[in-house]
XYZ file of C-alpha atoms in Angstrom:
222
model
C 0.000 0.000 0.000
C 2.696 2.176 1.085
C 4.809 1.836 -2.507
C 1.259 2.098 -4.287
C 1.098 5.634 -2.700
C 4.937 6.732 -3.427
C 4.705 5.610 -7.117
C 1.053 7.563 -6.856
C 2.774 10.538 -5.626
C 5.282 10.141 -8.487
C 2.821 9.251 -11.202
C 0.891 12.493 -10.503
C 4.031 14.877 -11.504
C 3.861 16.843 -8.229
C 7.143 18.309 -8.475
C 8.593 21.169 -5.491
C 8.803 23.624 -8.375
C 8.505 22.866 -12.598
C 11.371 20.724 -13.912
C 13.679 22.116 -16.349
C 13.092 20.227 -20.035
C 16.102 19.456 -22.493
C 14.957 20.045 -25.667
C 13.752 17.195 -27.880
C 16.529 15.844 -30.382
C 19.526 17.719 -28.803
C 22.573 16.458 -27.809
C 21.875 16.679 -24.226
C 18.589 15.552 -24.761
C 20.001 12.475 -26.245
C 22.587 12.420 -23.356
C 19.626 12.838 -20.964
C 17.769 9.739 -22.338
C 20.822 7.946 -20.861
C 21.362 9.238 -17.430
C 17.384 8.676 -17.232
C 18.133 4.906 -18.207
C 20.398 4.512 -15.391
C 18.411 4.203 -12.639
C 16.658 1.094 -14.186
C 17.544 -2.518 -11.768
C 20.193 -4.456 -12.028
C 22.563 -1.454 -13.771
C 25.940 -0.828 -12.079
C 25.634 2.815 -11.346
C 29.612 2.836 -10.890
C 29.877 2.359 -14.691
C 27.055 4.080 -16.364
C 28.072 7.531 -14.963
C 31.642 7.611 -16.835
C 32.028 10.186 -19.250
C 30.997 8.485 -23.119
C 33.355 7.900 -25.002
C 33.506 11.454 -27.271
C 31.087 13.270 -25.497
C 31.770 16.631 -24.032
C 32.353 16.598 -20.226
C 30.780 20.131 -19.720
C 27.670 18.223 -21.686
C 27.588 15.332 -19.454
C 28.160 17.487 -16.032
C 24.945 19.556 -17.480
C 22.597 16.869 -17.699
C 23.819 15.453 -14.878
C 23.420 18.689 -12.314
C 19.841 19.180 -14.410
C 18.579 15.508 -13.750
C 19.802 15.824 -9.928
C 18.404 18.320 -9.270
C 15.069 17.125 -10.317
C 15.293 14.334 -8.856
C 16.346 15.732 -5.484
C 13.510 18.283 -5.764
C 11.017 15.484 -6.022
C 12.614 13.628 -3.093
C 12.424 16.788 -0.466
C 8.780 17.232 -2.248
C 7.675 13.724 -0.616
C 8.942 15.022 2.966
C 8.259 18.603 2.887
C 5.072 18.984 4.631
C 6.674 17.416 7.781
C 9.677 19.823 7.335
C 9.013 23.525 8.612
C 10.311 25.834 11.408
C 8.627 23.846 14.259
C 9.995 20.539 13.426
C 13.411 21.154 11.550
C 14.471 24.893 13.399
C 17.925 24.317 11.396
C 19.514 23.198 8.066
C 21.346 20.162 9.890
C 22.135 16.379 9.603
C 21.766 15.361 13.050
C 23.208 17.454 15.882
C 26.926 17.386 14.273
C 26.484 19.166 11.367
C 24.851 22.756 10.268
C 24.486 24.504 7.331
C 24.506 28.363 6.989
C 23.033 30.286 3.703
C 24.935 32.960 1.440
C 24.119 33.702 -2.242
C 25.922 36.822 -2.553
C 22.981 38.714 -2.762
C 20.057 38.446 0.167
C 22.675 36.877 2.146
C 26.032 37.919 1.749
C 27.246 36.532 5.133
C 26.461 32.717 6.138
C 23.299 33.049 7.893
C 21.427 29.896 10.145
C 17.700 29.259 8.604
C 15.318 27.138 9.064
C 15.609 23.818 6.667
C 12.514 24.677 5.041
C 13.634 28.209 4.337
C 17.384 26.672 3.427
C 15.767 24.295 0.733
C 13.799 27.059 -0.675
C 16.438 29.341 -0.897
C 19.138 26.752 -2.554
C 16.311 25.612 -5.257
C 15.670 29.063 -6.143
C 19.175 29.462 -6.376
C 20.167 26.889 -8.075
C 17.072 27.411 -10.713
C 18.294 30.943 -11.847
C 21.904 29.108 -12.297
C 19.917 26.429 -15.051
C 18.085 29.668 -16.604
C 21.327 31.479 -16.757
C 22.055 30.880 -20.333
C 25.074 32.743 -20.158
C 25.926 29.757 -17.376
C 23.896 26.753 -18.743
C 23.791 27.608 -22.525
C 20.739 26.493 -24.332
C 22.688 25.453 -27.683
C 25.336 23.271 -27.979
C 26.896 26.153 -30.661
C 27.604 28.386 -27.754
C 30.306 27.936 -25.054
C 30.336 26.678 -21.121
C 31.723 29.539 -19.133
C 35.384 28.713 -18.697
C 34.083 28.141 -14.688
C 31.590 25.492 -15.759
C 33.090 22.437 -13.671
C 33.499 24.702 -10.468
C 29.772 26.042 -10.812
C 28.570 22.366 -10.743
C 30.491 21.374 -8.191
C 28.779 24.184 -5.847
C 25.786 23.257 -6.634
C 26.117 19.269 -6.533
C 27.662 20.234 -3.073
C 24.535 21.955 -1.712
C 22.121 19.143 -3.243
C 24.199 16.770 -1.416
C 23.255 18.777 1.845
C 19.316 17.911 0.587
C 20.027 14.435 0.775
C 21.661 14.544 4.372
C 18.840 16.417 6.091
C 16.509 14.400 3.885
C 18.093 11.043 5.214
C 18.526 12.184 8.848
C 15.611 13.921 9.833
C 13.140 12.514 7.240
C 13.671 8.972 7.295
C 11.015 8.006 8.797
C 8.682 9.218 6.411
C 10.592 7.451 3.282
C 10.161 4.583 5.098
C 6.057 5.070 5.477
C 5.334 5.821 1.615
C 7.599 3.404 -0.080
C 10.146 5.521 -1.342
C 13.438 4.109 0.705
C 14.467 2.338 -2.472
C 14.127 4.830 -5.142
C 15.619 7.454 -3.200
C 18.632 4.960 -1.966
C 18.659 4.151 -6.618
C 19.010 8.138 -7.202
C 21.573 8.946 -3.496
C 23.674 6.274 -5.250
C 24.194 7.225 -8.561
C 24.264 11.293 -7.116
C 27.400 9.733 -5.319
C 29.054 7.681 -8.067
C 28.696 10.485 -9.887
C 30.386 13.403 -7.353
C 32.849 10.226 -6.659
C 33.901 9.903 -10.810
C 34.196 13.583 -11.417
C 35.634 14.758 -7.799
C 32.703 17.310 -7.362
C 31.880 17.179 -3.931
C 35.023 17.172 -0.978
C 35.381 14.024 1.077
C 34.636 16.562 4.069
C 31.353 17.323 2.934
C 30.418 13.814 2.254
C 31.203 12.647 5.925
C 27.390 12.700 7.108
C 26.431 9.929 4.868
C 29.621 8.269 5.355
C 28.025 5.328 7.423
C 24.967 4.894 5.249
C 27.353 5.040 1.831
C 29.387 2.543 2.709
C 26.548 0.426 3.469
C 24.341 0.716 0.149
C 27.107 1.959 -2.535
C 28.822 -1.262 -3.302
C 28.517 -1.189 -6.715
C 31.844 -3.114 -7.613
C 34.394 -1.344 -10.231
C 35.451 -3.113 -13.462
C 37.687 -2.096 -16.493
């Protein structure tokens, strides 16, 4: 009953905000096809997120950040009602680790928020980055900005920070609708793919250290 309403919940396209599209018959559309193909059973994630053999890495890192953070949305979208300034006071993953805000802009120093208010303010954030097309160009004739790889790796971070309140405080409530699987399918290929490209610091990743070692075991071949 519990997956029946999960793959409900999915089925239904509620979303935490709209998903950005790749355009039909692109490159990175095609490119998209195939990171969407990875999450299918029985694929070893370790594999399927190396770099194609002549495709562009600023193409593949694209897709990649686009997909997550679609994905991601949709997983904080199945907990979000439980997550406000009552019950989750601070961005944190368990009592040894907090998160503070900047952007440059509303908050130019690191500033404690709520999670709720954290989230909001990171997809929002993150969204003007995708519509940026000076940032995430729209056609393939025009150029990644020369700080393409360190953009993504910013952003990757901060999802990553989704997935460790997420699986911290939130749980629970995977647990209840079904989801603990699917979200476990997309946390693991998130982290093979941070792990192939070196996009997220091993500091950063120590919250989920436990847990990662437990369900990424994915073995490497040539």
């Amino acid at each position: 009953m519990a997956l029946n309403g999960f793959l409900e919940f999915f089925q239904k396209g509620k979303t935490f905000r709209p998903k950005k599209p790749f355009a039909s018959g692109t490159i990175r559309y095609s490119l998209h096809k195939q990171a969407q193909a990875s999450l299918q059973s029985g694929i070893n994630l370790r594999q399927v997120v190396r770099l194609p053999q002549g495709e562009n890495l600023n193409d593949w890192l694209a897709v990649h950040v686009v997909d997550f953070f679609n994905r991601i949305n949709l997983i904080y979208g199945t907990v979000s009602e439980f997550c406000n300034e009552s019950t989750c006071p601070t961005m944190s993953g368990g009592s040894r680790y907090e998160y503070l805000w900047a952007d440059g802009d509303l908050y130019k120093k690191p500033t404690a928020l709520s999670a709720q208010k954290y989230i909001e303010h990171l997809m929002d954030w993150i969204e003007s980055q995708i519509n940026n097309e000076a940032v995430f160009p729209v056609s393939t004739d025009v150029p990644f900005p020369k700080n393409f790889a360190a953009i993504s790796r910013k952003i990757l971070t901060r999802l990553f920070r989704v997935f460790v309140h997420v699986y911290i405080h939130h749980f629970d409530r995977l647990v209840s609708i079904g989801a603990e699987a699917h979200v476990n399918a997309c946390y693991k290929h998130f982290y093979y793919f941070v792990q192939e490209f070196d996009m997220i610091s091993a500091k950063e990743l120590e919250p989920l250290q436990e847990m990662t070692s437990r369900i990424c075991k994915d073995k490497d071949s040539v």
